[in-house]
């Protein structure tokens, strides 16, 4: 295959992905038809099926792009923070912020299980999110902030907690309030987990009153 044909094929694929992402993000998987993707991209049906065997396969490719962007954005937010704890906090906050984007909600949270099945959605989440969390908890374990034997399990639990918080944001009527509550809850979990819980108010030293 000539270089020109390869480049044209890549350009066609990129047009399809861009159009599909916009439509899946705006309308969801079920409400987006192949015909609407063809119309938005200006690509012929045969060319689409050359690159993607089905709508589900097209959605899968779009989902991979979104998961990669989520990983990049969370890493960028965490970079430069002084401690593993604060890097984990910043990355978690970034993910909860991204969960307010309707396109991210549909493509990364709400539609993958219908479009791709639970196992594939789980594979994507593990591939692009869990590895970074395992590294974060390994560093926390090195600091003594969490038990080393629990680091991998805690990474899985943390990912589940973030996803549940993101789903609550996506489903909330007051998204701004839900986001603020989710961020506060993540901070509470992280501080308690790593031994940074606020100290309780000091009890009064006055002796209790004698019983009558």
Tab-separated table of C-alpha atoms in Angstrom:
chain	number	residue	atom	x	y	z
A	1	UNK	CA	0.000	0.000	0.000
A	2	UNK	CA	1.380	3.419	-0.949
A	3	UNK	CA	2.081	6.092	1.622
A	4	UNK	CA	-0.659	8.231	0.101
A	5	UNK	CA	-3.284	5.530	0.558
A	6	UNK	CA	-2.147	4.940	4.124
A	7	UNK	CA	-2.416	8.635	4.929
A	8	UNK	CA	-5.862	8.886	3.302
A	9	UNK	CA	-6.987	5.851	5.275
A	10	UNK	CA	-5.750	7.389	8.522
A	11	UNK	CA	-7.478	10.680	7.711
A	12	UNK	CA	-10.731	8.864	6.999
A	13	UNK	CA	-10.502	6.991	10.281
A	14	UNK	CA	-9.857	10.220	12.175
A	15	UNK	CA	-12.893	11.884	10.553
A	16	UNK	CA	-15.060	8.949	11.572
A	17	UNK	CA	-13.774	9.018	15.142
A	18	UNK	CA	-14.259	12.768	15.467
A	19	UNK	CA	-17.820	12.626	14.156
A	20	UNK	CA	-18.688	9.568	16.240
A	21	UNK	CA	-17.283	11.084	19.395
A	22	UNK	CA	-19.351	14.223	18.975
A	23	UNK	CA	-22.529	12.245	18.280
A	24	UNK	CA	-22.007	9.606	20.972
A	25	UNK	CA	-21.174	12.352	23.435
A	26	UNK	CA	-24.203	14.455	22.569
A	27	UNK	CA	-26.844	11.767	22.067
A	28	UNK	CA	-25.532	8.523	23.532
A	29	UNK	CA	-24.806	5.176	21.953
A	30	UNK	CA	-28.362	3.961	21.372
A	31	UNK	CA	-29.562	7.224	19.795
A	32	UNK	CA	-26.593	7.499	17.423
A	33	UNK	CA	-27.001	5.683	14.115
A	34	UNK	CA	-24.386	4.683	11.580
A	35	UNK	CA	-26.229	6.918	9.100
A	36	UNK	CA	-25.752	9.954	11.338
A	37	UNK	CA	-22.020	9.216	11.645
A	38	UNK	CA	-21.719	8.906	7.860
A	39	UNK	CA	-23.549	12.186	7.346
A	40	UNK	CA	-21.474	14.047	9.942
A	41	UNK	CA	-18.146	12.682	8.724
A	42	UNK	CA	-18.795	12.781	4.977
A	43	UNK	CA	-17.445	9.232	4.709
A	44	UNK	CA	-18.972	6.531	2.534
A	45	UNK	CA	-20.506	3.475	4.169
A	46	UNK	CA	-17.958	1.129	2.628
A	47	UNK	CA	-15.091	3.207	3.976
A	48	UNK	CA	-16.590	3.151	7.470
A	49	UNK	CA	-16.901	-0.633	7.423
A	50	UNK	CA	-13.350	-0.886	6.140
A	51	UNK	CA	-12.208	0.624	9.432
A	52	UNK	CA	-14.915	-0.523	11.854
A	53	UNK	CA	-16.960	-3.704	11.545
A	54	UNK	CA	-19.879	-2.380	13.589
A	55	UNK	CA	-21.208	0.558	15.570
A	56	UNK	CA	-19.984	-1.165	18.728
A	57	UNK	CA	-16.454	-1.359	17.332
A	58	UNK	CA	-16.603	2.327	16.440
A	59	UNK	CA	-17.789	3.161	19.948
A	60	UNK	CA	-14.968	1.054	21.375
A	61	UNK	CA	-12.396	3.117	19.472
A	62	UNK	CA	-13.993	6.356	20.670
A	63	UNK	CA	-14.067	5.043	24.247
A	64	UNK	CA	-10.351	4.229	24.084
A	65	UNK	CA	-9.647	7.827	23.037
A	66	UNK	CA	-11.700	9.172	25.948
A	67	UNK	CA	-10.069	6.853	28.493
A	68	UNK	CA	-6.632	7.902	27.245
A	69	UNK	CA	-7.578	11.561	27.622
A	70	UNK	CA	-8.868	10.952	31.148
A	71	UNK	CA	-5.581	9.258	32.043
A	72	UNK	CA	-3.592	12.122	30.520
A	73	UNK	CA	-5.634	14.802	32.295
A	74	UNK	CA	-5.443	13.132	35.691
A	75	UNK	CA	-1.701	12.562	35.306
A	76	UNK	CA	-1.202	16.192	34.298
A	77	UNK	CA	-3.149	17.361	37.357
A	78	UNK	CA	-1.068	15.162	39.660
A	79	UNK	CA	2.306	16.045	38.152
A	80	UNK	CA	4.413	18.336	40.276
A	81	UNK	CA	2.539	17.749	43.522
A	82	UNK	CA	4.935	17.291	46.379
A	83	UNK	CA	3.766	14.033	47.967
A	84	UNK	CA	2.114	10.805	46.772
A	85	UNK	CA	-0.937	11.718	48.853
A	86	UNK	CA	-1.353	15.078	47.178
A	87	UNK	CA	-0.724	13.608	43.732
A	88	UNK	CA	-3.484	11.071	44.332
A	89	UNK	CA	-5.773	13.802	45.615
A	90	UNK	CA	-5.142	16.053	42.611
A	91	UNK	CA	-5.640	13.244	40.099
A	92	UNK	CA	-8.853	12.161	41.809
A	93	UNK	CA	-10.173	15.721	41.788
A	94	UNK	CA	-9.361	15.984	38.089
A	95	UNK	CA	-11.363	12.840	37.295
A	96	UNK	CA	-14.363	14.124	39.245
A	97	UNK	CA	-14.126	17.380	37.322
A	98	UNK	CA	-14.093	15.509	34.011
A	99	UNK	CA	-17.165	13.576	35.154
A	100	UNK	CA	-19.158	16.802	34.793
A	101	UNK	CA	-18.646	16.717	31.014
A	102	UNK	CA	-21.755	15.125	29.429
A	103	UNK	CA	-19.672	13.523	26.672
A	104	UNK	CA	-17.319	11.924	29.195
A	105	UNK	CA	-20.319	10.761	31.212
A	106	UNK	CA	-21.870	9.003	28.242
A	107	UNK	CA	-18.735	7.557	26.668
A	108	UNK	CA	-16.776	6.529	29.775
A	109	UNK	CA	-19.471	5.895	32.378
A	110	UNK	CA	-23.028	5.408	31.164
A	111	UNK	CA	-22.910	3.691	27.768
A	112	UNK	CA	-19.913	1.320	27.718
A	113	UNK	CA	-21.639	-1.532	29.517
A	114	UNK	CA	-24.547	-1.428	27.049
A	115	UNK	CA	-22.386	-0.918	23.974
A	116	UNK	CA	-19.401	-3.092	24.840
A	117	UNK	CA	-20.380	-5.238	27.789
A	118	UNK	CA	-19.226	-5.077	31.397
A	119	UNK	CA	-16.024	-7.044	30.804
A	120	UNK	CA	-14.741	-4.736	28.065
A	121	UNK	CA	-15.631	-1.612	30.077
A	122	UNK	CA	-13.771	-3.096	33.016
A	123	UNK	CA	-10.766	-3.865	30.797
A	124	UNK	CA	-10.618	-0.252	29.619
A	125	UNK	CA	-10.926	1.084	33.154
A	126	UNK	CA	-8.188	-1.214	34.393
A	127	UNK	CA	-5.860	-0.515	31.470
A	128	UNK	CA	-6.039	3.269	31.599
A	129	UNK	CA	-6.802	3.992	35.274
A	130	UNK	CA	-5.910	1.133	37.564
A	131	UNK	CA	-2.211	0.998	36.717
A	132	UNK	CA	-1.668	4.591	37.804
A	133	UNK	CA	-3.632	4.007	40.996
A	134	UNK	CA	-1.604	0.915	41.820
A	135	UNK	CA	1.564	2.960	41.413
A	136	UNK	CA	0.107	5.688	43.648
A	137	UNK	CA	-0.796	3.267	46.407
A	138	UNK	CA	2.574	1.545	46.129
A	139	UNK	CA	4.223	4.885	46.823
A	140	UNK	CA	1.867	5.494	49.752
A	141	UNK	CA	2.844	2.073	51.088
A	142	UNK	CA	6.538	2.968	50.783
A	143	UNK	CA	5.815	6.029	52.945
A	144	UNK	CA	4.036	3.885	55.507
A	145	UNK	CA	0.709	5.625	54.836
A	146	UNK	CA	-1.067	2.365	53.937
A	147	UNK	CA	-0.222	-1.284	54.652
A	148	UNK	CA	1.928	-2.669	51.802
A	149	UNK	CA	-0.052	-5.920	51.660
A	150	UNK	CA	-3.230	-3.936	50.992
A	151	UNK	CA	-1.896	-1.528	48.360
A	152	UNK	CA	-3.237	-3.353	45.283
A	153	UNK	CA	-6.633	-3.972	46.854
A	154	UNK	CA	-6.872	-0.353	47.948
A	155	UNK	CA	-6.122	0.784	44.390
A	156	UNK	CA	-9.100	-1.261	43.159
A	157	UNK	CA	-11.305	0.078	45.951
A	158	UNK	CA	-10.232	3.638	45.156
A	159	UNK	CA	-11.076	3.217	41.476
A	160	UNK	CA	-14.507	1.855	42.389
A	161	UNK	CA	-15.113	4.756	44.776
A	162	UNK	CA	-14.142	7.332	42.144
A	163	UNK	CA	-16.385	5.709	39.539
A	164	UNK	CA	-19.334	5.631	41.926
A	165	UNK	CA	-18.779	9.283	42.820
A	166	UNK	CA	-18.570	10.145	39.112
A	167	UNK	CA	-21.834	8.303	38.441
A	168	UNK	CA	-23.529	10.226	41.254
A	169	UNK	CA	-22.368	13.465	39.629
A	170	UNK	CA	-23.642	12.320	36.234
A	171	UNK	CA	-27.045	11.409	37.684
A	172	UNK	CA	-27.500	14.450	39.912
A	173	UNK	CA	-30.058	17.176	39.320
A	174	UNK	CA	-27.709	19.699	40.907
A	175	UNK	CA	-24.438	18.669	39.309
A	176	UNK	CA	-22.400	21.442	40.893
A	177	UNK	CA	-23.504	20.479	44.403
A	178	UNK	CA	-22.945	16.784	43.684
A	179	UNK	CA	-19.451	17.520	42.426
A	180	UNK	CA	-18.595	19.536	45.538
A	181	UNK	CA	-19.897	16.746	47.767
A	182	UNK	CA	-17.945	14.115	45.828
A	183	UNK	CA	-14.708	16.084	46.113
A	184	UNK	CA	-15.260	16.530	49.855
A	185	UNK	CA	-15.982	12.818	50.266
A	186	UNK	CA	-12.826	11.846	48.366
A	187	UNK	CA	-10.793	14.174	50.569
A	188	UNK	CA	-12.322	12.628	53.696
A	189	UNK	CA	-11.585	9.102	52.483
A	190	UNK	CA	-8.012	9.929	51.563
A	191	UNK	CA	-7.272	11.744	54.803
A	192	UNK	CA	-8.773	8.994	56.942
A	193	UNK	CA	-7.117	6.248	54.928
A	194	UNK	CA	-3.665	7.776	55.136
A	195	UNK	CA	-3.863	8.833	58.778
A	196	UNK	CA	-4.622	12.488	58.226
A	197	UNK	CA	-8.015	12.562	59.884
A	198	UNK	CA	-8.850	15.686	61.790
A	199	UNK	CA	-8.349	15.351	65.510
A	200	UNK	CA	-11.562	15.309	67.524
A	201	UNK	CA	-12.272	18.275	69.687
A	202	UNK	CA	-10.548	17.974	73.059
A	203	UNK	CA	-12.947	16.844	75.748
A	204	UNK	CA	-13.529	19.088	78.733
A	205	UNK	CA	-11.371	18.256	81.703
A	206	UNK	CA	-14.035	19.277	84.159
A	207	UNK	CA	-15.131	16.433	86.346
A	208	UNK	CA	-18.700	15.279	85.743
A	209	UNK	CA	-21.272	16.605	88.123
A	210	UNK	CA	-21.986	14.374	91.049
A	211	UNK	CA	-25.189	12.409	90.879
A	212	UNK	CA	-27.960	13.894	92.883
